[in-house]
PDB file of C-alpha atoms in Angstrom:
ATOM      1  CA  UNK A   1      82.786 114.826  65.205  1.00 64.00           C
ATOM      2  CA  UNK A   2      81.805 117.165  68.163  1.00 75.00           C
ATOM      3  CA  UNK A   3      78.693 115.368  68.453  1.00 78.00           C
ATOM      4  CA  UNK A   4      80.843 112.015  69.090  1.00 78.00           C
ATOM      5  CA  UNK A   5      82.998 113.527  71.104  1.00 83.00           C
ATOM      6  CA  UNK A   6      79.796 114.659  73.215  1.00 90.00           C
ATOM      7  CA  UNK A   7      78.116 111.206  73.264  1.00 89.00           C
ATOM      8  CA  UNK A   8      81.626 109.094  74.314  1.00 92.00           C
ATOM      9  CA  UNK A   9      81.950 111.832  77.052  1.00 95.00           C
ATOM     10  CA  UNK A  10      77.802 110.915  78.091  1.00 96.00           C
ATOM     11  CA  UNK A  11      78.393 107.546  78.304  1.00 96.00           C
ATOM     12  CA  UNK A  12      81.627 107.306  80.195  1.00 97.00           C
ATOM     13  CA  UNK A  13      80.089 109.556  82.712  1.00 98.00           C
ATOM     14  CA  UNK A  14      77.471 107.689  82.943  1.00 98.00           C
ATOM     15  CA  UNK A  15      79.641 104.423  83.338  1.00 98.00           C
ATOM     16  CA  UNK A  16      81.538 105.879  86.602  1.00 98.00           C
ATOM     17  CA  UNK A  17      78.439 107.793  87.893  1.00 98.00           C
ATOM     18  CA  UNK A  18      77.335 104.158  89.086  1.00 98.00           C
ATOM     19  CA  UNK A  19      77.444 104.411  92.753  1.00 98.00           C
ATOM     20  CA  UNK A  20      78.384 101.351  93.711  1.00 98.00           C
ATOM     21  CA  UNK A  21      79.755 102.050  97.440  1.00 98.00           C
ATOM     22  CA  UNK A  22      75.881 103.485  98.010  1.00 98.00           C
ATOM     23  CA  UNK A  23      74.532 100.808  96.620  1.00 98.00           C
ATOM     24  CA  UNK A  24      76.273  97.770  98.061  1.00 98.00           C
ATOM     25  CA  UNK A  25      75.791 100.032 101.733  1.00 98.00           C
ATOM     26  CA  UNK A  26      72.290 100.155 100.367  1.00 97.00           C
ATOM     27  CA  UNK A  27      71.654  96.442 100.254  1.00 97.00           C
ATOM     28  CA  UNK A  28      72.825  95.891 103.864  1.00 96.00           C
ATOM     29  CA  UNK A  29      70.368  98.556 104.504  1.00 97.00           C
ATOM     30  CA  UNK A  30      72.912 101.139 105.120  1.00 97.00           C
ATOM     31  CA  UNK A  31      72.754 104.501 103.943  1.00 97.00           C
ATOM     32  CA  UNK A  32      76.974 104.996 103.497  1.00 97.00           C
ATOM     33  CA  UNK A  33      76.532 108.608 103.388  1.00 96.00           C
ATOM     34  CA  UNK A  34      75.060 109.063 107.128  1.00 96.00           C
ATOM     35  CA  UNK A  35      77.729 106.431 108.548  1.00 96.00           C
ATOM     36  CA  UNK A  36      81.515 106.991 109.371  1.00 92.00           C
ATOM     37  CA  UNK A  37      83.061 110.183 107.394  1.00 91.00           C
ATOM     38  CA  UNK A  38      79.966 109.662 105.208  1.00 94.00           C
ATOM     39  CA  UNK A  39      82.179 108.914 101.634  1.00 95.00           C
ATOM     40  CA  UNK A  40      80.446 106.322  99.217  1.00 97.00           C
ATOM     41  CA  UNK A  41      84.099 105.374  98.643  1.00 96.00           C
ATOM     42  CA  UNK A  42      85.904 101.788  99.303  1.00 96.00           C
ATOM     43  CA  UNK A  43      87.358 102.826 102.297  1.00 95.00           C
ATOM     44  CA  UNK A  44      84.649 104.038 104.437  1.00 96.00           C
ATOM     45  CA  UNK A  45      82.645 100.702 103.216  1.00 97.00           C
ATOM     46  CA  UNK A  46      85.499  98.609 104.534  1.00 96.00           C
ATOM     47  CA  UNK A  47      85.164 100.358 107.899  1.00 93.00           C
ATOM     48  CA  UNK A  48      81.333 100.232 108.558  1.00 95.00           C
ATOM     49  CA  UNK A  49      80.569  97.051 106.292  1.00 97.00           C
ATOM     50  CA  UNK A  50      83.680  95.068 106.504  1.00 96.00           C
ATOM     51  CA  UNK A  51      86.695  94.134 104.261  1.00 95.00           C
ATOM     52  CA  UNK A  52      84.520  91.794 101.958  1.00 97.00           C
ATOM     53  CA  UNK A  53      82.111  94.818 100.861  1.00 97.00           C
ATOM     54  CA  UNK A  54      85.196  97.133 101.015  1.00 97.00           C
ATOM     55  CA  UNK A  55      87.579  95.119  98.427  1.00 97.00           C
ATOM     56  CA  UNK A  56      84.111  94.421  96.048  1.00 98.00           C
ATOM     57  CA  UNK A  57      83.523  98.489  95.877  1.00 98.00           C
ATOM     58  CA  UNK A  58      87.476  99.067  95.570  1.00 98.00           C
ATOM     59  CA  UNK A  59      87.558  96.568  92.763  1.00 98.00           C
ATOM     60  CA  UNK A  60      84.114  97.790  91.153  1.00 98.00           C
ATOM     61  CA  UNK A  61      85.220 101.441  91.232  1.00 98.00           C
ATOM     62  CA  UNK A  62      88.396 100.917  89.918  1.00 98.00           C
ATOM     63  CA  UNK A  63      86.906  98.422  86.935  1.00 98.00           C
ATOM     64  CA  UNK A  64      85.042 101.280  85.815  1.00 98.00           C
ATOM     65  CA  UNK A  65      87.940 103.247  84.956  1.00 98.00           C
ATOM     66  CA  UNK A  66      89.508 100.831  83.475  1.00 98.00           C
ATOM     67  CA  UNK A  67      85.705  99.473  81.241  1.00 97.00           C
ATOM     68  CA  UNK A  68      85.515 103.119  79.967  1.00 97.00           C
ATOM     69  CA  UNK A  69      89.217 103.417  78.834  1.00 96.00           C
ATOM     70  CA  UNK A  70      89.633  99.955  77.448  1.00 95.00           C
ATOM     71  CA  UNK A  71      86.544  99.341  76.490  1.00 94.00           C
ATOM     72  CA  UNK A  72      84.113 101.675  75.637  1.00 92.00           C
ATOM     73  CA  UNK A  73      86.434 104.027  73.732  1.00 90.00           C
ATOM     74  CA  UNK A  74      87.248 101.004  71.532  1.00 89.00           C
ATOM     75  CA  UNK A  75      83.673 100.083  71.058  1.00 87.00           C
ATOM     76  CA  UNK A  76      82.615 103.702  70.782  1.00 84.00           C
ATOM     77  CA  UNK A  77      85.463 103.940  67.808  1.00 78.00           C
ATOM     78  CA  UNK A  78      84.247 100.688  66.114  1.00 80.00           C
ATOM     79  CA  UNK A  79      80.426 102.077  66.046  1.00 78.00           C
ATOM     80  CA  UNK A  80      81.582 105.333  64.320  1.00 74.00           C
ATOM     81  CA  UNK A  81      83.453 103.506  61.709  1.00 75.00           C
ATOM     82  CA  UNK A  82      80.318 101.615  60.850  1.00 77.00           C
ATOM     83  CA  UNK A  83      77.746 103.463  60.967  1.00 76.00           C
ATOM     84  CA  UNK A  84      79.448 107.218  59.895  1.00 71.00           C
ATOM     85  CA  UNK A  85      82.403 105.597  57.755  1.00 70.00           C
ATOM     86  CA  UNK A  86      82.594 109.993  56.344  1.00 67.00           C
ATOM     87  CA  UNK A  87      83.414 111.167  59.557  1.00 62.00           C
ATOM     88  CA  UNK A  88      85.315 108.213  61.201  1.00 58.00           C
ATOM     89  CA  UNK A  89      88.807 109.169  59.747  1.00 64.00           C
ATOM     90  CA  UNK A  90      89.506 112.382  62.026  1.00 61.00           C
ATOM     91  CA  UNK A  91      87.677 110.570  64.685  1.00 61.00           C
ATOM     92  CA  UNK A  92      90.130 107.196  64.701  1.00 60.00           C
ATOM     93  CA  UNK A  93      93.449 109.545  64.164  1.00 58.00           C
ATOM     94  CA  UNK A  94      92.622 110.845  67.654  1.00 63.00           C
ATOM     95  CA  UNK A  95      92.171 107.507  69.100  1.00 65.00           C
ATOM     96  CA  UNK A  96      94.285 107.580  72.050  1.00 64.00           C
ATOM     97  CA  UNK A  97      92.722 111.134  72.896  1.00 85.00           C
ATOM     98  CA  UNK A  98      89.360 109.398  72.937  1.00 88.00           C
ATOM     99  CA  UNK A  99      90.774 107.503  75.526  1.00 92.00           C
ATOM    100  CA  UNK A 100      91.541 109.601  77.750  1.00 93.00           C
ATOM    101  CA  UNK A 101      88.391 111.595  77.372  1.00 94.00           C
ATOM    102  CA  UNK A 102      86.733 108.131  78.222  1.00 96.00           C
ATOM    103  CA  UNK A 103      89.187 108.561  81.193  1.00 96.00           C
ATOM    104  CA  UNK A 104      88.249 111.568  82.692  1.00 97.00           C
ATOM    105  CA  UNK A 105      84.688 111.714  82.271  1.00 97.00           C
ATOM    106  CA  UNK A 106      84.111 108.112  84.094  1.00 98.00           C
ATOM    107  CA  UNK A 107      86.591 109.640  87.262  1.00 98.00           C
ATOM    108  CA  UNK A 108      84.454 112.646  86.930  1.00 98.00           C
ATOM    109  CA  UNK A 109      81.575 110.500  86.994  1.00 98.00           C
ATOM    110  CA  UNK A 110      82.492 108.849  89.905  1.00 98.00           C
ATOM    111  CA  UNK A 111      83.400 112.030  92.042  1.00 98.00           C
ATOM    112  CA  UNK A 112      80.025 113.992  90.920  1.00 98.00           C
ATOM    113  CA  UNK A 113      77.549 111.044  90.270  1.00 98.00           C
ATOM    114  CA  UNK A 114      74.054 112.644  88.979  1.00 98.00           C
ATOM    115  CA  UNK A 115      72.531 109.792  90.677  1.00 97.00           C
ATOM    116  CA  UNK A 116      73.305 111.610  94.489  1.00 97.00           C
ATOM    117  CA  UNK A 117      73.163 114.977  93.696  1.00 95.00           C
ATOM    118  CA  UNK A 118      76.480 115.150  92.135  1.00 97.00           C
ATOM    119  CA  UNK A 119      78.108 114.279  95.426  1.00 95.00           C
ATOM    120  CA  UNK A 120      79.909 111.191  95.198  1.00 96.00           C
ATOM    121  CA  UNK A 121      83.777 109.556  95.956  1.00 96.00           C
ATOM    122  CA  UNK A 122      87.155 110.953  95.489  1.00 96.00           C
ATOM    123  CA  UNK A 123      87.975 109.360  92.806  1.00 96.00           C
ATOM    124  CA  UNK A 124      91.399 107.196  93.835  1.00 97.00           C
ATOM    125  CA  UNK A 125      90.215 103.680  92.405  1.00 98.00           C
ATOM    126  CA  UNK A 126      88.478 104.813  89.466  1.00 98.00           C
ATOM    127  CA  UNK A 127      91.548 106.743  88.574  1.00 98.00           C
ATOM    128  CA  UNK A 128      93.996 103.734  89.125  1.00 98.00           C
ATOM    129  CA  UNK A 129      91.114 101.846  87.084  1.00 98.00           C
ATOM    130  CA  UNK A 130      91.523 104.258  84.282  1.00 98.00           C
ATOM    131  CA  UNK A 131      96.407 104.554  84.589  1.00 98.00           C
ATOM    132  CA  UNK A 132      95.600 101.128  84.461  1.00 98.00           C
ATOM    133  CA  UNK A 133      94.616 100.813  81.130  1.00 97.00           C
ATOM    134  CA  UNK A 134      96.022 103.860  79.675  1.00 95.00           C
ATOM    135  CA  UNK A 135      99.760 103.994  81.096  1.00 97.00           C
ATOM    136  CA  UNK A 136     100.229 100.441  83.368  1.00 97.00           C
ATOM    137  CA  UNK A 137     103.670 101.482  83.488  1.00 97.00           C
ATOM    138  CA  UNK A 138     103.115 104.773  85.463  1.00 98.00           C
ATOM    139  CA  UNK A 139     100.149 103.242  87.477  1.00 98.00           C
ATOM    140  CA  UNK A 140     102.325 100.489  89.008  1.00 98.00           C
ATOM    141  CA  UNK A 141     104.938 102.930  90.286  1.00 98.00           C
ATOM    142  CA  UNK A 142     101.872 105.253  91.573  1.00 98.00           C
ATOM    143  CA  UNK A 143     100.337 101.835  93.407  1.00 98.00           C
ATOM    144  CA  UNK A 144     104.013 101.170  94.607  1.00 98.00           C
ATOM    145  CA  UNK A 145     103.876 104.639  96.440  1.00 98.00           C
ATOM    146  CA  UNK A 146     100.596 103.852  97.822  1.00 98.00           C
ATOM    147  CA  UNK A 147     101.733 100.430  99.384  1.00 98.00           C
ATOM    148  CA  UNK A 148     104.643 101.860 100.612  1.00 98.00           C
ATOM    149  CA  UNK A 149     102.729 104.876 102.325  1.00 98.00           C
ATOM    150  CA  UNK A 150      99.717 102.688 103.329  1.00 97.00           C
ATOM    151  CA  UNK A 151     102.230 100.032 105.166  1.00 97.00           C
ATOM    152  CA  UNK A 152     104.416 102.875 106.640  1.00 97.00           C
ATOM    153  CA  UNK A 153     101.528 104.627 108.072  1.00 97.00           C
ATOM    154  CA  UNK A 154      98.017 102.980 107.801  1.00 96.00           C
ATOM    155  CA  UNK A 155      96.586 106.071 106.158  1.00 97.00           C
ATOM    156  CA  UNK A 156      94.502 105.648 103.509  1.00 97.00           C
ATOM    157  CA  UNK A 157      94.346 108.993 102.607  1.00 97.00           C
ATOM    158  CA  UNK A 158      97.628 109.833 103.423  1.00 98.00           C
ATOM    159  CA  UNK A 159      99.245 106.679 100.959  1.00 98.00           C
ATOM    160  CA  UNK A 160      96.549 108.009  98.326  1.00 98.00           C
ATOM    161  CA  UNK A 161      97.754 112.009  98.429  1.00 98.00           C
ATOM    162  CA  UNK A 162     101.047 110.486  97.812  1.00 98.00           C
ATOM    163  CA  UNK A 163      99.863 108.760  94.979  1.00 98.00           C
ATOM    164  CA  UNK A 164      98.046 111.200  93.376  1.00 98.00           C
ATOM    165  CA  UNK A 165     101.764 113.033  93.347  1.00 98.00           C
ATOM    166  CA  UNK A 166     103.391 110.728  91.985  1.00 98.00           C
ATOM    167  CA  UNK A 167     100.965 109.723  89.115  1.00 98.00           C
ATOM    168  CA  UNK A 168     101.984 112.335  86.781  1.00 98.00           C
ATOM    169  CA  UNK A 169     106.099 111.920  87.665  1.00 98.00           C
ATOM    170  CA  UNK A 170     105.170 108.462  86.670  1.00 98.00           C
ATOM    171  CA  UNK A 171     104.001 109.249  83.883  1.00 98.00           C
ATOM    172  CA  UNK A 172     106.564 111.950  82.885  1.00 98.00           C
ATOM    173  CA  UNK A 173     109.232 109.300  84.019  1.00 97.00           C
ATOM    174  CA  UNK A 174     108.122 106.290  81.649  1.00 97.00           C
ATOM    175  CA  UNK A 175     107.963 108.885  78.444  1.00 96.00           C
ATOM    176  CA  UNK A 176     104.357 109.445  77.652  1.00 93.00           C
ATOM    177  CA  UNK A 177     103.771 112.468  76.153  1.00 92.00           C
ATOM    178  CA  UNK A 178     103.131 116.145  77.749  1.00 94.00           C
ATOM    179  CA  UNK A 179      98.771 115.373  76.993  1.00 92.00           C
ATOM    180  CA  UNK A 180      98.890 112.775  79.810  1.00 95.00           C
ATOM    181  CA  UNK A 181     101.085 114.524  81.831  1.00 96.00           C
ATOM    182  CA  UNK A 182      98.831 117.210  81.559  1.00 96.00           C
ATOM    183  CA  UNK A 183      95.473 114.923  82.495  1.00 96.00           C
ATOM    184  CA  UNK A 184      97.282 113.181  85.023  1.00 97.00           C
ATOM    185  CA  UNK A 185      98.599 116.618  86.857  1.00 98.00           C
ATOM    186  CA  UNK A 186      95.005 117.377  86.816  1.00 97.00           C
ATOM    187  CA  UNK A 187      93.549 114.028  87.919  1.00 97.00           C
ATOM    188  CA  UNK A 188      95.946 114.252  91.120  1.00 97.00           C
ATOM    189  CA  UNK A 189      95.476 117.808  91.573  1.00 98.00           C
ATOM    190  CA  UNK A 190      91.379 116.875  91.724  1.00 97.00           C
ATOM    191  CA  UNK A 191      92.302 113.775  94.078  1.00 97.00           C
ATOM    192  CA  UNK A 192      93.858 116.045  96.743  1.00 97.00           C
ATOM    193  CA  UNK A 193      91.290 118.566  96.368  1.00 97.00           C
ATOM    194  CA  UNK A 194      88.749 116.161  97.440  1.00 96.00           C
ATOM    195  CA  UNK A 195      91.084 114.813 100.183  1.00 97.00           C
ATOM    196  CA  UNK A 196      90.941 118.467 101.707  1.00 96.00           C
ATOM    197  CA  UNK A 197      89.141 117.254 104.749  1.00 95.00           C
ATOM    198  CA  UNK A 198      91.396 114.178 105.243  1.00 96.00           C
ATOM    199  CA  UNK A 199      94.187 116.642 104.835  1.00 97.00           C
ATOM    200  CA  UNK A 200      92.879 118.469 107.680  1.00 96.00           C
ATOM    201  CA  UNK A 201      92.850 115.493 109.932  1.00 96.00           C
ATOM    202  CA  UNK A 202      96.035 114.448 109.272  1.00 96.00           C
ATOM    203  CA  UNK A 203      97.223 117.894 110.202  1.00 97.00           C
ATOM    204  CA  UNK A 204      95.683 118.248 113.174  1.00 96.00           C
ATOM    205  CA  UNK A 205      96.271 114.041 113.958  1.00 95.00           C
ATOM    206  CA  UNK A 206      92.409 113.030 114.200  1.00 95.00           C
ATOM    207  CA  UNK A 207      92.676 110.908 111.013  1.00 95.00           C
ATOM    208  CA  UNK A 208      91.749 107.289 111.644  1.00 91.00           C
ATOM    209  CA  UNK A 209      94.104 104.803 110.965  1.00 92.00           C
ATOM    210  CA  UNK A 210      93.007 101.397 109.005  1.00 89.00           C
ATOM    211  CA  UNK A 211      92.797  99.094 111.819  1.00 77.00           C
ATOM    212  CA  UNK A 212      93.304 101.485 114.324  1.00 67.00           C
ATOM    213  CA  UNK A 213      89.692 101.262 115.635  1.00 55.00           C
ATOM    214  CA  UNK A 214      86.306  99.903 115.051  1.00 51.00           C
ATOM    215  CA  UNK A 215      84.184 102.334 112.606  1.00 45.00           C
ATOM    216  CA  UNK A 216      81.733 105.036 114.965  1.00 48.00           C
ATOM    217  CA  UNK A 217      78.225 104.367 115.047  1.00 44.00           C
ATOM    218  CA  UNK A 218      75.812 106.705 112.401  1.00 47.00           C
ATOM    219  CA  UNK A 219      75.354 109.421 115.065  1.00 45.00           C
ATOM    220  CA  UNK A 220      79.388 110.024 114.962  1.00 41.00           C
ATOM    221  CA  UNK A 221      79.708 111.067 111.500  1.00 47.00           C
ATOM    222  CA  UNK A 222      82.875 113.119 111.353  1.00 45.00           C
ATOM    223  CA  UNK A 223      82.257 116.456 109.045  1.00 40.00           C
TER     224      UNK A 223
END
């Protein structure tokens, strides 16, 4: 049991450790890290590489949330019933825990990829990816926030702090039960930790806006 529990958590790391922002950046022959505020995230691809590259990494993050929740868990689950039928019982009555272990471990992936040094993106698509799959209810009133924050103010980080507060009142609010609330109260709380320098700029009113200007050139890298 603990040693499935062990692989499922490999694997969905693995899954959201794909860097995808460095790697599209890569194939323009931009290294994302040295450019703009130096995130491999969708947002600072949109602003150095453009909205097509910035919607693909958005959309490629936030599908590996949702692969390792609705997918891999599943799959994981049917190979233990076939191949270790003994064990499998215990396994399957946690089902919906596996989930949300495939959950975490992807974001976590994502925001501490192996594959740069276990620096990597903040985590706000993969996470949608993963509410998504495992409470669309909840997720749709968190992306409601966002788009309301987002058109208000043309923050990124600013609509995506607000959404990473209102995940797990979202969740609370369309009844799941107090094991999400729990994960998604952590999942924000991670989200605005790794907003802490975006936080900073909002404070002190440096933060760009979406649209506000064109993205700085690789020797302006904000800290």
């Amino acid at each position: 049991m603990v040693a499935a529990l062990i692989a499922l958590a490999i694997l969905s790391y693995l899954l959201g450790s794909i860097p995808t922002g460095f790697l599209v950046a890569k194939a323009k022959g931009v290294d994302i890290r040295r450019v703009g505020s130096g995130n491999i995230g969708a947002t600072n691809v949109f602003r150095i590489l453009g909205k097509g590259a910035g919607v693909f990494v958005l959309m490629a993050d936030a599908v590996k949330g949702a692969v390792a929740v609705a997918v891999v868990a599943p799959l994981f689950d049917d190979f233990w019933h076939n191949n270790f039928p003994s064990d499998h019982s215990a396994l399957h009555a946690s089902y919906k825990h596996l989930r949300e272990l495939a959950g975490i471990c992807a974001i976590l992936g994502h925001n501490y990829t192996c594959w740069l040094r276990f620096k990597g993106g903040k985590g706000i698509a993969t996470t949608a990816g993963v509410f998504a799959a495992l409470a669309p209810q909840a997720f749709g009133i968190a992306l409601a926030a966002w788009l309301v924050v987002f058109a208000a103010s043309r923050y990124v980080s600013l609509a995506s702090i607000v959404a990473a507060v209102a995940l797990p009142l979202a969740v609370w609010l369309t009844g799941y039960g107090a094991l999400l609330i729990g994960v998604s109260t952590a999942l924000g709380a991670l989200a605005i930790y790794k907003h802490k320098a975006n936080i900073e700029r909002l404070l002190a009113g440096t933060e760009n806006r979406i649209g506000a200007k064109k993205a700085e050139p690789p020797e302006m890298k904000q800290p």
